[in-house]
Amino acid sequence: FKPFSAIVALDARQCERRMQLSDALAALTKTYMATEVEAMQLVWQHIRRERLQCAEAPEEVRVDEALWRMICAAQSDGDAPLFLPRPHQHARVVYVHQVAQAVLKNMTPAASVFKVRCLVHGTERANESWFDVRCDIIRNENEHEHDSGSGSGSVDNVDSRALDAAQKSGDTARVQPRQKGGSSAELDALVTAESAHIEALRALARHKQRRDFMLAFASDARGMCARLAASQ
């Protein structure tokens, strides 16, 4: 739970329990053996999410200038959104999405979908199509499993080739998601697909030999959800 307690401490609504960014980075790096750059990106994504969510008090969320310079230096383009869906960044997408799920568990489905869209890429427009396309792929796979009677729990059978193809394209925002008949049905389908999306990412992490990492991370995510619920 240590890395998540560090992240939660950065929450603008709980500023009295806030820790230094260096403490959060150290906890993340030590527990999950993430590189320093990956840890910085993860913390920065959380801060950006807080800025989006806590628009009424943006001054409570401050970013160390040196940290920001290091993050920019770690990217090919300082203005590029973090965690772009490139082939070598599967695991990074996994754990930033897990943070999104943990923090947003108590929100309404509509708010959850919106915030996850904002979080993974850092910009709503860049991520919206990617998120819809990814959910569309997983929804098709789950429908096939349901028809065959294997059930939705067979996440190890998720075909990662479709996910890899979407990421290797280099510009998934150009792919158009499948259209639904009505707005309500579309939202319901997207929210339903969200949990399947997480399971598919876990399967993909296992496929990339990151199973131990994901199990530990998911366990901490559940623990953070419980603590957040208890504190409200």
mmCIF file of C-alpha atoms in Angstrom:
data_model
loop_
_atom_site.group_PDB
_atom_site.id
_atom_site.type_symbol
_atom_site.label_atom_id
_atom_site.label_comp_id
_atom_site.label_asym_id
_atom_site.label_seq_id
_atom_site.Cartn_x
_atom_site.Cartn_y
_atom_site.Cartn_z
ATOM 1 C CA PHE A 1 0.000 0.000 0.000
ATOM 2 C CA LYS A 2 2.976 2.341 0.397
ATOM 3 C CA PRO A 3 3.088 3.586 -3.185
ATOM 4 C CA PHE A 4 -0.621 4.298 -3.216
ATOM 5 C CA SER A 5 -0.487 6.062 0.135
ATOM 6 C CA ALA A 6 2.121 8.324 -1.421
ATOM 7 C CA ILE A 7 -0.092 9.014 -4.402
ATOM 8 C CA VAL A 8 -3.192 9.595 -2.316
ATOM 9 C CA ALA A 9 -1.203 12.040 -0.215
ATOM 10 C CA LEU A 10 -0.826 14.189 -3.320
ATOM 11 C CA ASP A 11 -4.602 14.479 -3.575
ATOM 12 C CA ALA A 12 -5.634 18.138 -3.408
ATOM 13 C CA ARG A 13 -8.631 17.197 -1.258
ATOM 14 C CA GLN A 14 -6.335 15.617 1.318
ATOM 15 C CA CYS A 15 -3.502 18.144 1.264
ATOM 16 C CA GLU A 16 -2.892 17.769 5.003
ATOM 17 C CA ARG A 17 -1.663 14.230 4.358
ATOM 18 C CA ARG A 18 0.436 15.182 1.359
ATOM 19 C CA MET A 19 3.986 13.867 1.103
ATOM 20 C CA GLN A 20 6.934 15.201 -0.842
ATOM 21 C CA LEU A 21 7.138 14.132 -4.482
ATOM 22 C CA SER A 22 10.487 12.513 -3.782
ATOM 23 C CA ASP A 23 8.861 10.218 -1.207
ATOM 24 C CA ALA A 24 6.201 9.166 -3.697
ATOM 25 C CA LEU A 25 8.792 8.480 -6.371
ATOM 26 C CA ALA A 26 10.945 6.479 -3.982
ATOM 27 C CA ALA A 27 8.009 4.334 -2.883
ATOM 28 C CA LEU A 28 6.911 3.660 -6.447
ATOM 29 C CA THR A 29 10.413 2.861 -7.653
ATOM 30 C CA LYS A 30 11.234 0.545 -4.744
ATOM 31 C CA THR A 31 7.978 -1.390 -4.651
ATOM 32 C CA TYR A 32 7.398 -1.957 -8.350
ATOM 33 C CA MET A 33 10.967 -1.747 -9.622
ATOM 34 C CA ALA A 34 9.833 0.944 -12.017
ATOM 35 C CA THR A 35 12.438 3.220 -13.487
ATOM 36 C CA GLU A 36 12.669 6.709 -12.053
ATOM 37 C CA VAL A 37 11.216 8.163 -15.235
ATOM 38 C CA GLU A 38 8.245 5.790 -15.114
ATOM 39 C CA ALA A 39 7.613 6.678 -11.482
ATOM 40 C CA MET A 40 7.767 10.381 -12.235
ATOM 41 C CA GLN A 41 5.339 9.947 -15.103
ATOM 42 C CA LEU A 42 2.917 8.040 -12.899
ATOM 43 C CA VAL A 43 2.944 10.725 -10.211
ATOM 44 C CA TRP A 44 2.619 13.451 -12.815
ATOM 45 C CA GLN A 45 -0.410 11.747 -14.351
ATOM 46 C CA HIS A 46 -2.083 11.714 -10.956
ATOM 47 C CA ILE A 47 -1.349 15.415 -10.501
ATOM 48 C CA ARG A 48 -2.775 16.220 -13.921
ATOM 49 C CA ARG A 49 -5.908 14.250 -13.056
ATOM 50 C CA GLU A 50 -6.268 16.257 -9.859
ATOM 51 C CA ARG A 51 -5.983 19.495 -11.814
ATOM 52 C CA LEU A 52 -8.804 18.364 -14.084
ATOM 53 C CA GLN A 53 -10.997 17.195 -11.223
ATOM 54 C CA CYS A 54 -10.252 19.940 -8.679
ATOM 55 C CA ALA A 55 -10.669 22.960 -10.911
ATOM 56 C CA GLU A 56 -12.009 24.934 -7.949
ATOM 57 C CA ALA A 57 -8.654 24.721 -6.146
ATOM 58 C CA PRO A 58 -5.881 24.200 -8.706
ATOM 59 C CA GLU A 59 -3.374 26.023 -6.513
ATOM 60 C CA GLU A 60 -3.409 23.094 -4.081
ATOM 61 C CA VAL A 61 -1.739 20.872 -6.661
ATOM 62 C CA ARG A 62 1.755 22.055 -7.340
ATOM 63 C CA VAL A 63 4.446 20.425 -9.453
ATOM 64 C CA ASP A 64 8.113 20.747 -8.665
ATOM 65 C CA GLU A 65 9.792 22.661 -11.508
ATOM 66 C CA ALA A 66 12.813 20.373 -11.568
ATOM 67 C CA LEU A 67 10.568 17.322 -11.729
ATOM 68 C CA TRP A 68 8.704 18.794 -14.666
ATOM 69 C CA ARG A 69 11.982 19.485 -16.510
ATOM 70 C CA MET A 70 13.086 15.885 -15.964
ATOM 71 C CA ILE A 71 9.790 14.550 -17.281
ATOM 72 C CA CYS A 72 10.048 16.704 -20.387
ATOM 73 C CA ALA A 73 13.632 15.618 -20.935
ATOM 74 C CA ALA A 74 12.526 11.982 -20.820
ATOM 75 C CA GLN A 75 10.211 12.490 -23.771
ATOM 76 C CA SER A 76 11.080 13.069 -27.404
ATOM 77 C CA ASP A 77 8.719 16.042 -27.395
ATOM 78 C CA GLY A 78 8.119 18.008 -24.203
ATOM 79 C CA ASP A 79 4.584 18.841 -25.293
ATOM 80 C CA ALA A 80 3.632 15.252 -26.122
ATOM 81 C CA PRO A 81 1.084 13.542 -23.868
ATOM 82 C CA LEU A 82 2.507 10.959 -21.500
ATOM 83 C CA PHE A 83 1.957 7.223 -21.885
ATOM 84 C CA LEU A 84 1.408 7.231 -25.638
ATOM 85 C CA PRO A 85 0.249 3.776 -26.831
ATOM 86 C CA ARG A 86 3.492 2.646 -28.403
ATOM 87 C CA PRO A 87 4.414 -1.058 -28.608
ATOM 88 C CA HIS A 88 7.118 -0.844 -25.932
ATOM 89 C CA GLN A 89 4.865 0.974 -23.434
ATOM 90 C CA HIS A 90 2.216 -1.681 -22.746
ATOM 91 C CA ALA A 91 3.065 -1.920 -19.046
ATOM 92 C CA ARG A 92 3.055 1.858 -18.579
ATOM 93 C CA VAL A 93 -0.460 2.059 -19.988
ATOM 94 C CA VAL A 94 -1.449 -0.766 -17.671
ATOM 95 C CA TYR A 95 -0.398 0.858 -14.469
ATOM 96 C CA VAL A 96 -1.587 4.335 -15.194
ATOM 97 C CA HIS A 97 -4.969 2.828 -16.081
ATOM 98 C CA GLN A 98 -4.966 0.858 -12.835
ATOM 99 C CA VAL A 99 -4.433 4.102 -10.913
ATOM 100 C CA ALA A 100 -7.373 5.585 -12.782
ATOM 101 C CA GLN A 101 -9.590 2.666 -11.841
ATOM 102 C CA ALA A 102 -8.540 2.787 -8.199
ATOM 103 C CA VAL A 103 -9.090 6.514 -7.787
ATOM 104 C CA LEU A 104 -12.323 6.655 -9.771
ATOM 105 C CA LYS A 105 -14.034 3.566 -8.345
ATOM 106 C CA ASN A 106 -16.554 5.609 -6.334
ATOM 107 C CA MET A 107 -17.452 8.002 -9.147
ATOM 108 C CA THR A 108 -20.471 7.723 -11.402
ATOM 109 C CA PRO A 109 -19.937 5.607 -14.553
ATOM 110 C CA ALA A 110 -20.145 8.627 -16.838
ATOM 111 C CA ALA A 111 -17.581 10.553 -14.793
ATOM 112 C CA SER A 112 -15.344 7.515 -14.615
ATOM 113 C CA VAL A 113 -15.269 7.092 -18.383
ATOM 114 C CA PHE A 114 -14.480 10.771 -18.884
ATOM 115 C CA LYS A 115 -11.698 10.870 -16.304
ATOM 116 C CA VAL A 116 -10.070 7.697 -17.592
ATOM 117 C CA ARG A 117 -10.081 9.228 -21.056
ATOM 118 C CA CYS A 118 -8.357 12.322 -19.728
ATOM 119 C CA LEU A 119 -5.842 10.387 -17.666
ATOM 120 C CA VAL A 120 -4.316 7.843 -19.985
ATOM 121 C CA HIS A 121 -3.170 10.317 -22.619
ATOM 122 C CA GLY A 122 -3.334 13.532 -20.648
ATOM 123 C CA THR A 123 -5.662 15.137 -23.180
ATOM 124 C CA GLU A 124 -9.283 14.212 -23.757
ATOM 125 C CA ARG A 125 -9.230 14.612 -27.532
ATOM 126 C CA ALA A 126 -6.117 12.476 -28.059
ATOM 127 C CA ASN A 127 -7.352 9.657 -25.880
ATOM 128 C CA GLU A 128 -11.067 9.490 -26.651
ATOM 129 C CA SER A 129 -10.823 7.577 -29.900
ATOM 130 C CA TRP A 130 -8.071 5.286 -28.591
ATOM 131 C CA PHE A 131 -10.090 4.369 -25.516
ATOM 132 C CA ASP A 132 -13.239 3.712 -27.550
ATOM 133 C CA VAL A 133 -11.361 1.612 -30.082
ATOM 134 C CA ARG A 134 -9.702 -0.438 -27.366
ATOM 135 C CA CYS A 135 -13.024 -1.029 -25.620
ATOM 136 C CA ASP A 136 -14.597 -1.931 -28.944
ATOM 137 C CA ILE A 137 -11.934 -4.587 -29.544
ATOM 138 C CA ILE A 138 -12.391 -6.091 -26.092
ATOM 139 C CA ARG A 139 -16.174 -5.985 -26.386
ATOM 140 C CA ASN A 140 -16.023 -7.990 -29.590
ATOM 141 C CA GLU A 141 -13.748 -10.542 -27.955
ATOM 142 C CA ASN A 142 -15.996 -10.867 -24.902
ATOM 143 C CA GLU A 143 -19.079 -11.317 -27.052
ATOM 144 C CA HIS A 144 -17.319 -14.177 -28.839
ATOM 145 C CA GLU A 145 -16.388 -15.800 -25.531
ATOM 146 C CA HIS A 146 -19.918 -15.422 -24.251
ATOM 147 C CA ASP A 147 -21.345 -17.077 -27.342
ATOM 148 C CA SER A 148 -18.935 -19.981 -26.995
ATOM 149 C CA GLY A 149 -19.840 -20.462 -23.333
ATOM 150 C CA SER A 150 -16.345 -19.862 -22.017
ATOM 151 C CA GLY A 151 -17.414 -16.887 -19.884
ATOM 152 C CA SER A 152 -15.881 -13.458 -19.411
ATOM 153 C CA GLY A 153 -13.350 -14.700 -16.874
ATOM 154 C CA SER A 154 -11.068 -16.253 -19.495
ATOM 155 C CA VAL A 155 -8.857 -13.202 -19.715
ATOM 156 C CA ASP A 156 -5.822 -15.315 -20.618
ATOM 157 C CA ASN A 157 -7.499 -16.142 -23.920
ATOM 158 C CA VAL A 158 -7.729 -12.507 -24.991
ATOM 159 C CA ASP A 159 -6.013 -12.162 -28.357
ATOM 160 C CA SER A 160 -3.321 -9.546 -27.813
ATOM 161 C CA ARG A 161 -2.666 -9.266 -31.548
ATOM 162 C CA ALA A 162 -5.597 -6.899 -31.939
ATOM 163 C CA LEU A 163 -4.261 -4.760 -29.108
ATOM 164 C CA ASP A 164 -0.753 -4.840 -30.521
ATOM 165 C CA ALA A 165 -2.026 -3.858 -33.964
ATOM 166 C CA ALA A 166 -3.820 -0.851 -32.517
ATOM 167 C CA GLN A 167 -0.738 0.319 -30.683
ATOM 168 C CA LYS A 168 1.777 -0.458 -33.448
ATOM 169 C CA SER A 169 -0.217 1.680 -35.852
ATOM 170 C CA GLY A 170 1.304 4.710 -34.114
ATOM 171 C CA ASP A 171 -1.849 6.794 -34.536
ATOM 172 C CA THR A 172 -4.830 4.965 -33.079
ATOM 173 C CA ALA A 173 -6.827 8.176 -32.774
ATOM 174 C CA ARG A 174 -7.578 7.903 -36.496
ATOM 175 C CA VAL A 175 -9.388 4.588 -36.021
ATOM 176 C CA GLN A 176 -13.101 5.075 -35.700
ATOM 177 C CA PRO A 177 -14.910 3.125 -32.955
ATOM 178 C CA ARG A 178 -18.010 1.113 -33.714
ATOM 179 C CA GLN A 179 -21.087 3.286 -33.572
ATOM 180 C CA LYS A 180 -24.018 2.480 -31.287
ATOM 181 C CA GLY A 181 -27.670 3.151 -31.962
ATOM 182 C CA GLY A 182 -28.376 5.518 -29.080
ATOM 183 C CA SER A 183 -26.339 7.643 -26.713
ATOM 184 C CA SER A 184 -27.610 5.849 -23.616
ATOM 185 C CA ALA A 185 -26.894 2.414 -25.060
ATOM 186 C CA GLU A 186 -23.467 3.569 -26.205
ATOM 187 C CA LEU A 187 -22.548 4.827 -22.752
ATOM 188 C CA ASP A 188 -23.836 1.656 -21.102
ATOM 189 C CA ALA A 189 -21.809 -0.482 -23.496
ATOM 190 C CA LEU A 190 -18.688 1.589 -22.903
ATOM 191 C CA VAL A 191 -19.013 1.420 -19.132
ATOM 192 C CA THR A 192 -19.652 -2.329 -19.291
ATOM 193 C CA ALA A 193 -16.604 -2.779 -21.489
ATOM 194 C CA GLU A 194 -14.434 -0.818 -19.067
ATOM 195 C CA SER A 195 -13.964 -3.721 -16.651
ATOM 196 C CA ALA A 196 -13.292 -6.097 -19.531
ATOM 197 C CA HIS A 197 -10.726 -3.595 -20.782
ATOM 198 C CA ILE A 198 -8.885 -3.778 -17.462
ATOM 199 C CA GLU A 199 -8.920 -7.570 -17.498
ATOM 200 C CA ALA A 200 -7.567 -7.591 -21.032
ATOM 201 C CA LEU A 201 -4.741 -5.269 -20.041
ATOM 202 C CA ARG A 202 -3.906 -7.605 -17.174
ATOM 203 C CA ALA A 203 -3.796 -10.484 -19.626
ATOM 204 C CA LEU A 204 -1.574 -8.450 -21.887
ATOM 205 C CA ALA A 205 0.743 -7.712 -18.960
ATOM 206 C CA ARG A 206 0.962 -11.438 -18.251
ATOM 207 C CA HIS A 207 1.716 -11.989 -21.919
ATOM 208 C CA LYS A 208 4.616 -9.561 -21.526
ATOM 209 C CA GLN A 209 5.883 -11.462 -18.463
ATOM 210 C CA ARG A 210 4.652 -8.861 -15.994
ATOM 211 C CA ARG A 211 2.162 -11.033 -14.087
ATOM 212 C CA ASP A 212 3.749 -10.622 -10.657
ATOM 213 C CA PHE A 213 3.870 -6.871 -11.140
ATOM 214 C CA MET A 214 0.210 -6.650 -12.108
ATOM 215 C CA LEU A 215 -1.025 -8.868 -9.277
ATOM 216 C CA ALA A 216 0.793 -6.749 -6.710
ATOM 217 C CA PHE A 217 -0.430 -3.551 -8.317
ATOM 218 C CA ALA A 218 -4.054 -4.714 -8.473
ATOM 219 C CA SER A 219 -3.886 -5.733 -4.808
ATOM 220 C CA ASP A 220 -2.681 -2.279 -3.807
ATOM 221 C CA ALA A 221 -5.376 -0.695 -5.969
ATOM 222 C CA ARG A 222 -8.069 -2.587 -4.046
ATOM 223 C CA GLY A 223 -6.506 -1.512 -0.777
ATOM 224 C CA MET A 224 -6.489 2.122 -1.815
ATOM 225 C CA CYS A 225 -10.119 1.946 -2.873
ATOM 226 C CA ALA A 226 -11.062 0.590 0.538
ATOM 227 C CA ARG A 227 -9.187 3.356 2.339
ATOM 228 C CA LEU A 228 -10.641 6.070 0.151
ATOM 229 C CA ALA A 229 -14.149 4.738 0.769
ATOM 230 C CA ALA A 230 -13.521 4.595 4.510
ATOM 231 C CA SER A 231 -12.245 8.178 4.612
ATOM 232 C CA GLN A 232 -15.310 9.642 2.892
#
